[in-house]
Amino acid sequence: MTDAGMLRFHVPEPEVRPGGTPDFSNVTIASAGSVPRPDIDVDPRTIRDMAFSIIRVLNRDGEAVGPWAGLLTDEELLEGLRHMMTLRTFDARMQMAQRQGKTSFYMQHLGEEAVSCAFRKALSPGDMNFPTYRQAGLLIADDYPMVTMMNQIYSNEADPLKGRQLPIMYSSKEHGFFSISGNLATQYIQAVGWAMASAISNDSKIAAAWIGDGSTAESDFHSALVFASTYKAPVVLNVVNNQWAISTFQGIARGGSGTFAARGLGFGIPSLRVDGNDYLAVHAVAKWAAERARGNLGPTLVEYVTYRAGAHSSSDDPSAYRPKTESDAWPLGDPIMRLKNHLIRLGVWSDERHAQAEAEILDTVIAAQKEAESHGTLHAGGKPSTRDMFEGLYAEMPPHLRRQRQQAGV
Ligand SMILES: Cc1ncc(C[n+]2csc(CCOP(=O)(O)OP(=O)(O)O)c2C)c(N)n1
Ligand SMILES: [Mg+2]
């Protein structure tokens, strides 16, 4: 029955609350290998169903199956495993450093390591990412020095950003990592603009935009899609759907669209969903999208279906808004365990070698941490110089800043 005159609006609710039993039965998962791999110049209208499925390569037995498999050598897969393990260890040490008061803030990637680590390997030198705070794997997988990352986190005397950025908001032009901005979704319009500029200047470099599920509710996301689709910008539009936006479940930002990938359909953008915890699938889809961008075929929207197993940040306590066991119930498993099992199945890895690699990686991360801490931490040791505060913005320093610098005696 409808109540004429009694208007209501709808507030989506998560399936469960703290204390409840986790339930992901609403997450429909295609079996590994079942989604076709179209040619990169496919007519977007013929692949609309891909925005509602999930491309997967690794099956439950650790085998790589289907048309998206077979792009990476054993060596490349072993390297990918090492990158993900390094990121996880790096996170654990830096989270601990935050608790020890050595930095004010930290954000982990727990459960999402495959997304940024595998994506990086699909890019070429000179391509530019516009990342959020949860894609440090782009740096790790490009062999950016961990010590430099830690120096930034500690805002110490060797911080390449001289204490000007919030911890973890790295920046490296050489590694195709645009300065992170805390203003989410700005990455989308900037990436599309950068990609258009690359094309205008007849360059061959492509851009990658990054956004989380929650941030797709920002108008910047939609503006970027207008420009990307109209001008067929050479850009890959990444949406990391890790189910949560701090304490807000993904259903709020997704609303009635079914999936985040489906947002691209109205713009005529080929839109794919991929298992974000499957290193091989992420890499294969990223490669497909990057080739489209590089071949002047326009943007591709990719939704990575994953789960944020850790807290949002060092300031967050997820037990206030979701069951503690929810991450164990996530049906797509853990990205490191899945690649590990695949490599064991291939006969190029073992539990013993994995344990040894874990120990070696921990040693490497601890050594980097010692070196970074010799340059100072938040409250101890070396700091960026006060003089640096006045540098780097103006080609010629205006008189009022010169005066302030004199007053500061630096
Ligand atoms: C424009 C803007 N609005 C609000 C915030 C505050 N904020 C920081 S993180 C966050 C949640 C983002 O969730 P999501 O986009 O899903 O990314 P995730 O943290 O899950 O990777 C919010 C609202 C912000 N940083 N920028
Ligand atoms: Mg999220």
Coordinates of C-alpha atoms and ligand atoms in Angstrom, one line a residue:
M1 CA 0.0 0.0 0.0
T2 CA 1.3 3.5 -0.7
D3 CA 0.7 6.3 1.8
A4 CA -0.3 9.3 -0.4
G5 CA 1.3 12.5 0.9
M6 CA 3.6 10.6 3.3
L7 CA 7.0 10.9 1.7
R8 CA 9.9 8.9 2.9
F9 CA 13.5 8.6 1.9
H10 CA 15.7 5.5 2.2
V11 CA 18.8 5.1 4.2
P12 CA 20.7 1.9 3.3
E13 CA 21.7 -0.2 6.2
P14 CA 24.7 -2.7 6.5
E15 CA 23.7 -6.4 6.7
V16 CA 25.2 -6.7 10.2
R17 CA 26.3 -4.7 13.1
P18 CA 28.9 -5.4 15.8
G19 CA 28.0 -8.5 17.7
G20 CA 26.2 -10.0 14.7
T21 CA 27.3 -12.8 12.4
P22 CA 29.1 -11.6 9.3
D23 CA 27.2 -12.3 6.2
F24 CA 28.5 -11.8 2.6
S25 CA 25.9 -14.0 0.9
N26 CA 24.8 -10.8 -1.0
V27 CA 28.3 -10.7 -2.7
T28 CA 27.8 -12.7 -5.9
I29 CA 31.1 -14.1 -7.0
A30 CA 31.7 -15.5 -10.5
S31 CA 33.9 -18.6 -10.6
A32 CA 37.5 -18.1 -11.6
G33 CA 38.1 -18.2 -15.3
S34 CA 34.5 -17.7 -16.3
V35 CA 34.5 -14.1 -17.4
P36 CA 35.6 -13.6 -21.1
R37 CA 38.6 -11.4 -22.1
P38 CA 37.4 -9.1 -24.9
D39 CA 39.7 -7.4 -27.4
I40 CA 40.8 -4.0 -26.1
D41 CA 38.9 -2.2 -28.9
V42 CA 35.6 -3.9 -27.9
D43 CA 32.4 -1.9 -28.3
P44 CA 31.6 -0.9 -24.7
R45 CA 27.9 -1.6 -25.3
T46 CA 28.6 -5.3 -25.8
I47 CA 30.3 -5.7 -22.4
R48 CA 28.0 -4.0 -20.1
D49 CA 27.5 -7.2 -18.1
M50 CA 31.2 -7.0 -17.1
A51 CA 30.3 -4.2 -14.7
F52 CA 28.2 -6.7 -12.7
S53 CA 30.5 -9.7 -12.7
I54 CA 33.9 -10.3 -11.1
I55 CA 37.0 -11.2 -13.2
R56 CA 39.0 -13.8 -11.3
V57 CA 42.1 -15.9 -12.3
L58 CA 43.1 -17.9 -9.2
N59 CA 40.6 -20.6 -8.3
R60 CA 40.0 -22.2 -4.8
D61 CA 42.7 -24.8 -5.6
G62 CA 45.3 -22.1 -6.3
E63 CA 45.3 -22.7 -10.1
A64 CA 45.4 -19.9 -12.6
V65 CA 42.6 -20.4 -15.0
G66 CA 40.7 -18.8 -17.9
P67 CA 41.3 -16.1 -20.5
W68 CA 42.9 -13.6 -18.1
A69 CA 45.6 -16.0 -16.9
G70 CA 49.1 -16.6 -18.3
L71 CA 50.5 -13.0 -18.5
L72 CA 53.2 -13.3 -15.8
T73 CA 56.2 -15.5 -15.5
D74 CA 57.0 -17.4 -12.3
E75 CA 59.8 -14.9 -11.5
E76 CA 57.3 -12.0 -11.9
L77 CA 54.8 -13.7 -9.6
L78 CA 57.5 -14.4 -7.0
E79 CA 58.5 -10.7 -7.2
G80 CA 54.8 -9.7 -6.8
L81 CA 54.6 -11.9 -3.6
R82 CA 57.7 -10.3 -2.2
H83 CA 56.2 -6.8 -2.9
M84 CA 53.0 -7.6 -1.1
M85 CA 54.8 -9.2 1.8
T86 CA 57.1 -6.2 2.1
L87 CA 54.1 -3.8 2.1
R88 CA 52.4 -5.8 4.9
T89 CA 55.6 -5.9 7.0
F90 CA 56.2 -2.2 6.3
D91 CA 52.7 -1.4 7.5
A92 CA 53.0 -3.5 10.7
R93 CA 56.2 -1.8 11.7
M94 CA 54.9 1.7 10.9
Q95 CA 51.6 1.1 12.7
M96 CA 53.7 0.0 15.7
A97 CA 55.9 3.1 15.3
Q98 CA 52.7 5.2 15.5
R99 CA 51.7 3.5 18.7
Q100 CA 55.2 4.3 20.1
G101 CA 54.7 8.0 19.3
K102 CA 57.3 8.1 16.6
T103 CA 54.8 9.5 14.1
S104 CA 51.4 11.1 14.6
F105 CA 49.4 9.0 12.0
Y106 CA 49.5 5.9 9.9
M107 CA 47.3 4.1 7.5
Q108 CA 47.6 0.4 6.6
H109 CA 46.7 -1.7 3.5
L110 CA 45.9 -5.0 5.2
G111 CA 44.0 -7.2 2.8
E112 CA 44.4 -4.7 -0.1
E113 CA 48.0 -5.3 -1.0
A114 CA 47.4 -6.9 -4.4
V115 CA 45.6 -3.8 -5.8
S116 CA 48.4 -1.3 -5.8
C117 CA 51.3 -3.8 -6.1
A118 CA 49.9 -5.6 -9.2
F119 CA 48.6 -2.4 -10.8
R120 CA 52.1 -0.8 -10.7
K121 CA 53.5 -3.7 -12.9
A122 CA 51.0 -2.9 -15.7
L123 CA 52.4 0.7 -16.1
S124 CA 55.4 2.0 -18.0
P125 CA 58.0 4.4 -16.9
G126 CA 56.7 8.0 -17.0
D127 CA 53.0 7.0 -16.5
M128 CA 51.5 9.0 -13.6
N129 CA 49.3 7.7 -10.8
F130 CA 47.1 10.1 -8.8
P131 CA 46.8 7.9 -5.7
T132 CA 45.0 8.1 -2.4
Y133 CA 46.6 7.2 0.9
R134 CA 46.0 3.4 0.4
Q135 CA 48.2 2.7 -2.6
A136 CA 51.7 2.7 -1.2
G137 CA 52.2 -0.6 -3.1
L138 CA 52.7 1.6 -6.2
L139 CA 55.9 2.8 -4.6
I140 CA 57.0 -0.5 -3.0
A141 CA 56.5 -2.4 -6.3
D142 CA 58.5 0.3 -8.2
D143 CA 61.4 -0.2 -5.7
Y144 CA 61.1 3.3 -4.2
P145 CA 63.4 3.3 -1.1
M146 CA 61.6 2.3 2.1
V147 CA 63.9 4.6 4.1
T148 CA 62.6 7.6 2.1
M149 CA 59.0 6.6 2.8
M150 CA 59.8 6.3 6.5
N151 CA 61.7 9.6 6.6
Q152 CA 58.4 11.2 5.3
I153 CA 56.4 9.3 7.9
Y154 CA 58.7 10.6 10.6
S155 CA 58.9 14.2 9.2
N156 CA 62.6 14.0 10.0
E157 CA 65.6 15.9 8.7
A158 CA 65.8 13.6 5.6
D159 CA 62.0 13.9 4.8
P160 CA 62.0 14.7 1.1
L161 CA 58.8 16.7 1.6
K162 CA 60.4 18.6 4.5
G163 CA 57.6 18.1 7.0
R164 CA 55.0 19.8 4.8
Q165 CA 52.8 16.8 4.3
L166 CA 50.8 14.6 6.7
P167 CA 52.6 11.3 7.3
I168 CA 52.1 8.8 4.4
M169 CA 51.3 11.5 1.9
Y170 CA 54.3 10.6 -0.3
S171 CA 55.2 12.3 -3.5
S172 CA 57.6 11.1 -6.3
K173 CA 57.5 12.3 -9.8
E174 CA 60.3 9.9 -10.8
H175 CA 58.2 7.0 -9.6
G176 CA 55.0 8.2 -11.2
F177 CA 53.4 8.9 -7.9
F178 CA 51.7 12.3 -7.8
S179 CA 51.7 14.0 -4.3
I180 CA 48.9 12.6 -2.3
S181 CA 46.2 15.0 -1.3
G182 CA 43.9 14.3 1.6
N183 CA 41.1 15.9 -0.4
L184 CA 39.6 12.7 -1.8
A185 CA 38.3 12.5 -5.4
T186 CA 40.4 15.4 -6.5
Q187 CA 42.7 12.7 -7.8
Y188 CA 40.1 11.9 -10.4
I189 CA 39.8 15.3 -12.1
Q190 CA 43.6 15.8 -11.8
A191 CA 44.3 12.4 -13.4
V192 CA 41.9 13.1 -16.3
G193 CA 43.4 16.6 -16.8
W194 CA 46.9 15.2 -16.7
A195 CA 46.0 12.5 -19.3
M196 CA 44.4 15.1 -21.6
A197 CA 47.5 17.2 -21.3
S198 CA 49.7 14.2 -22.1
A199 CA 47.7 13.7 -25.3
I200 CA 47.6 17.4 -26.2
S201 CA 51.4 17.5 -26.0
N202 CA 51.6 14.3 -28.2
D203 CA 53.3 12.3 -25.4
S204 CA 52.8 8.6 -24.9
K205 CA 52.3 8.6 -21.1
I206 CA 49.0 7.6 -19.5
A207 CA 47.5 8.5 -16.2
A208 CA 45.8 6.4 -13.5
A209 CA 43.1 7.9 -11.2
W210 CA 42.5 6.3 -7.8
I211 CA 39.4 6.6 -5.5
G212 CA 37.7 4.6 -2.8
D213 CA 34.1 3.4 -2.7
G214 CA 33.0 6.1 -0.4
S215 CA 34.7 8.9 -2.3
T216 CA 32.8 8.1 -5.5
A217 CA 30.0 10.1 -3.9
E218 CA 32.0 13.2 -4.5
S219 CA 31.0 15.4 -7.4
D220 CA 34.7 15.4 -8.6
F221 CA 34.3 11.7 -9.5
H222 CA 31.3 12.4 -11.8
S223 CA 32.9 15.5 -13.4
A224 CA 36.0 13.5 -14.2
L225 CA 33.9 10.8 -15.9
V226 CA 32.3 13.5 -18.1
F227 CA 35.7 14.8 -19.3
A228 CA 37.2 11.3 -19.5
S229 CA 34.4 9.9 -21.7
T230 CA 33.8 13.0 -23.9
Y231 CA 37.5 13.5 -24.7
K232 CA 38.5 9.8 -24.6
A233 CA 41.3 10.7 -22.2
P234 CA 44.2 8.2 -21.9
V235 CA 43.4 7.3 -18.3
V236 CA 42.6 4.3 -16.2
L237 CA 39.9 5.1 -13.7
N238 CA 40.4 2.9 -10.6
V239 CA 37.8 2.4 -7.9
V240 CA 38.9 0.5 -4.8
N241 CA 35.8 -1.0 -3.2
N242 CA 37.1 -2.2 0.1
Q243 CA 33.5 -2.3 1.5
W244 CA 34.0 0.6 4.0
A245 CA 34.5 4.3 4.0
I246 CA 35.7 4.7 7.6
S247 CA 32.5 3.6 9.5
T248 CA 30.2 4.0 6.5
F249 CA 29.4 0.8 4.6
Q250 CA 29.8 0.8 0.8
G251 CA 26.0 0.7 0.2
I252 CA 25.6 4.4 1.1
A253 CA 27.9 5.7 -1.7
R254 CA 26.8 3.0 -4.2
G255 CA 23.1 3.7 -3.6
G256 CA 20.9 2.0 -6.2
S257 CA 23.5 1.5 -8.9
G258 CA 24.2 -2.2 -8.1
T259 CA 28.0 -1.9 -8.4
F260 CA 30.5 1.0 -8.5
A261 CA 31.6 -0.2 -12.0
A262 CA 28.1 0.3 -13.2
R263 CA 28.6 4.1 -12.7
G264 CA 30.7 4.1 -15.8
L265 CA 28.1 2.6 -18.0
G266 CA 26.0 5.8 -18.3
F267 CA 29.1 7.5 -19.6
G268 CA 29.8 4.8 -22.2
I269 CA 33.0 3.9 -20.5
P270 CA 34.0 0.2 -20.6
S271 CA 33.6 -0.8 -16.9
L272 CA 35.0 -3.9 -15.4
R273 CA 34.9 -5.5 -11.9
V274 CA 37.9 -7.5 -10.8
D275 CA 38.8 -9.7 -7.7
G276 CA 41.0 -7.2 -5.9
N277 CA 42.5 -10.0 -3.8
D278 CA 43.8 -11.9 -6.8
Y279 CA 47.2 -10.6 -7.9
L280 CA 47.0 -12.1 -11.3
A281 CA 43.5 -10.8 -12.1
V282 CA 44.4 -7.3 -10.9
H283 CA 47.5 -7.3 -13.1
A284 CA 45.7 -8.7 -16.2
V285 CA 42.8 -6.2 -16.0
A286 CA 45.2 -3.3 -15.3
K287 CA 47.2 -4.2 -18.3
W288 CA 44.1 -4.4 -20.5
A289 CA 43.0 -1.0 -19.3
A290 CA 46.5 0.5 -19.7
E291 CA 46.7 -0.8 -23.3
R292 CA 43.4 0.7 -24.1
A293 CA 44.6 4.1 -22.8
R294 CA 47.9 3.8 -24.6
G295 CA 46.1 2.8 -27.9
N296 CA 43.9 6.0 -27.9
L297 CA 40.8 3.8 -27.1
G298 CA 39.9 6.0 -24.1
P299 CA 39.3 5.5 -20.5
T300 CA 38.4 2.3 -18.6
L301 CA 36.7 2.1 -15.3
V302 CA 37.9 -0.7 -13.0
E303 CA 36.3 -1.6 -9.7
Y304 CA 38.6 -3.7 -7.5
V305 CA 36.4 -5.8 -5.1
T306 CA 38.3 -6.2 -1.9
Y307 CA 38.0 -5.8 1.8
R308 CA 39.8 -3.4 4.3
A309 CA 40.8 -6.0 6.9
G310 CA 42.5 -3.4 9.1
A311 CA 41.3 -0.2 10.7
H312 CA 40.7 2.8 8.5
S313 CA 43.7 4.6 10.0
S314 CA 45.6 4.7 13.3
S315 CA 42.8 6.9 14.6
D316 CA 40.0 4.3 13.9
D317 CA 38.5 1.4 15.9
P318 CA 36.4 -0.8 13.5
S319 CA 34.9 -2.8 16.4
A320 CA 32.6 0.1 16.9
Y321 CA 30.8 -0.4 13.5
R322 CA 31.4 -4.0 12.3
P323 CA 31.7 -7.5 13.7
K324 CA 35.3 -8.3 14.7
T325 CA 35.2 -11.5 12.6
E326 CA 34.0 -9.9 9.4
S327 CA 37.4 -9.9 7.7
D328 CA 37.7 -13.6 8.3
A329 CA 34.4 -14.1 6.5
W330 CA 35.4 -12.1 3.4
P331 CA 34.8 -14.7 0.6
L332 CA 37.7 -13.6 -1.6
G333 CA 40.4 -14.5 0.9
D334 CA 43.7 -12.9 1.6
P335 CA 45.8 -11.8 -1.4
I336 CA 49.2 -12.9 0.0
M337 CA 47.9 -16.4 1.0
R338 CA 46.3 -16.8 -2.4
L339 CA 49.4 -16.0 -4.4
K340 CA 51.5 -18.0 -2.0
N341 CA 49.3 -21.1 -2.5
H342 CA 49.4 -20.6 -6.3
L343 CA 53.2 -20.5 -6.3
I344 CA 53.4 -23.6 -4.1
R345 CA 51.1 -25.3 -6.6
L346 CA 53.4 -24.3 -9.4
G347 CA 56.2 -25.9 -7.5
V348 CA 58.3 -22.8 -7.2
W349 CA 57.6 -22.0 -3.6
S350 CA 57.1 -23.7 -0.2
D351 CA 56.0 -23.0 3.3
E352 CA 59.6 -23.1 4.4
R353 CA 60.7 -20.6 1.7
H354 CA 57.8 -18.4 2.7
A355 CA 58.8 -18.4 6.4
Q356 CA 62.3 -17.6 5.4
A357 CA 61.2 -14.8 3.1
E358 CA 59.1 -13.4 5.9
A359 CA 62.1 -13.3 8.2
E360 CA 64.3 -11.7 5.5
I361 CA 61.8 -9.1 4.7
L362 CA 61.3 -8.2 8.4
D363 CA 65.1 -7.8 8.7
T364 CA 65.2 -5.5 5.7
V365 CA 62.3 -3.4 7.0
I366 CA 63.9 -3.1 10.5
A367 CA 67.2 -2.1 8.9
A368 CA 65.4 0.6 6.9
Q369 CA 63.6 1.7 10.0
K370 CA 66.9 2.0 12.0
E371 CA 68.4 4.1 9.3
A372 CA 65.3 6.4 9.1
E373 CA 65.2 6.8 12.8
S374 CA 68.9 7.9 12.8
H375 CA 67.5 11.0 11.0
G376 CA 64.9 11.6 13.6
T377 CA 61.3 10.7 14.5
L378 CA 58.3 13.0 15.3
H379 CA 59.5 14.0 18.8
A380 CA 63.2 13.1 18.7
G381 CA 66.3 13.8 16.6
G382 CA 66.7 15.7 13.4
K383 CA 63.9 17.9 11.9
P384 CA 63.5 19.7 8.6
S385 CA 65.1 23.1 8.9
T386 CA 62.9 26.1 9.6
R387 CA 64.5 27.7 6.6
D388 CA 62.9 25.1 4.4
M389 CA 59.6 26.3 5.4
F390 CA 60.2 29.4 3.3
E391 CA 61.5 27.6 0.2
G392 CA 59.9 25.9 -2.7
L393 CA 56.8 27.9 -3.4
Y394 CA 57.9 31.1 -5.2
A395 CA 60.6 31.4 -7.8
E396 CA 61.4 34.7 -6.2
M397 CA 60.5 35.1 -2.5
P398 CA 58.1 38.0 -1.9
P399 CA 59.2 40.7 0.6
H400 CA 56.8 39.7 3.4
L401 CA 58.3 36.1 3.4
R402 CA 61.8 37.4 3.3
R403 CA 61.0 39.6 6.4
Q404 CA 59.5 36.6 8.2
R405 CA 62.5 34.5 7.5
Q406 CA 64.8 37.3 8.8
Q407 CA 62.6 37.5 12.0
A408 CA 63.0 33.7 12.4
G409 CA 66.7 34.1 12.1
V410 CA 67.2 31.4 9.5
Ligands
LIG1 C1 36.7 15.4 0.1 C2 36.9 14.7 1.4 N1 35.9 14.5 2.2 C3 36.0 13.8 3.4 C4 37.2 13.4 3.8 C5 37.4 12.7 5.1 N2 37.7 11.2 4.9 C6 38.9 10.8 4.9 S1 39.0 9.1 4.6 C7 37.4 9.1 4.3 C8 36.7 7.8 3.9 C9 37.0 7.4 2.5 O1 36.5 6.1 2.2 P1 36.8 5.5 0.8 O2 36.7 6.4 -0.3 O3 36.0 4.2 0.7 O4 38.4 5.1 0.9 P2 39.1 4.0 1.8 O5 39.6 4.8 3.0 O6 38.2 3.0 2.2 O7 40.3 3.5 1.0 C10 36.8 10.3 4.5 C11 35.3 10.6 4.4 C12 38.3 13.6 2.9 N3 39.6 13.2 3.2 N4 38.2 14.3 1.7
MG2 MG 36.5 2.3 1.1

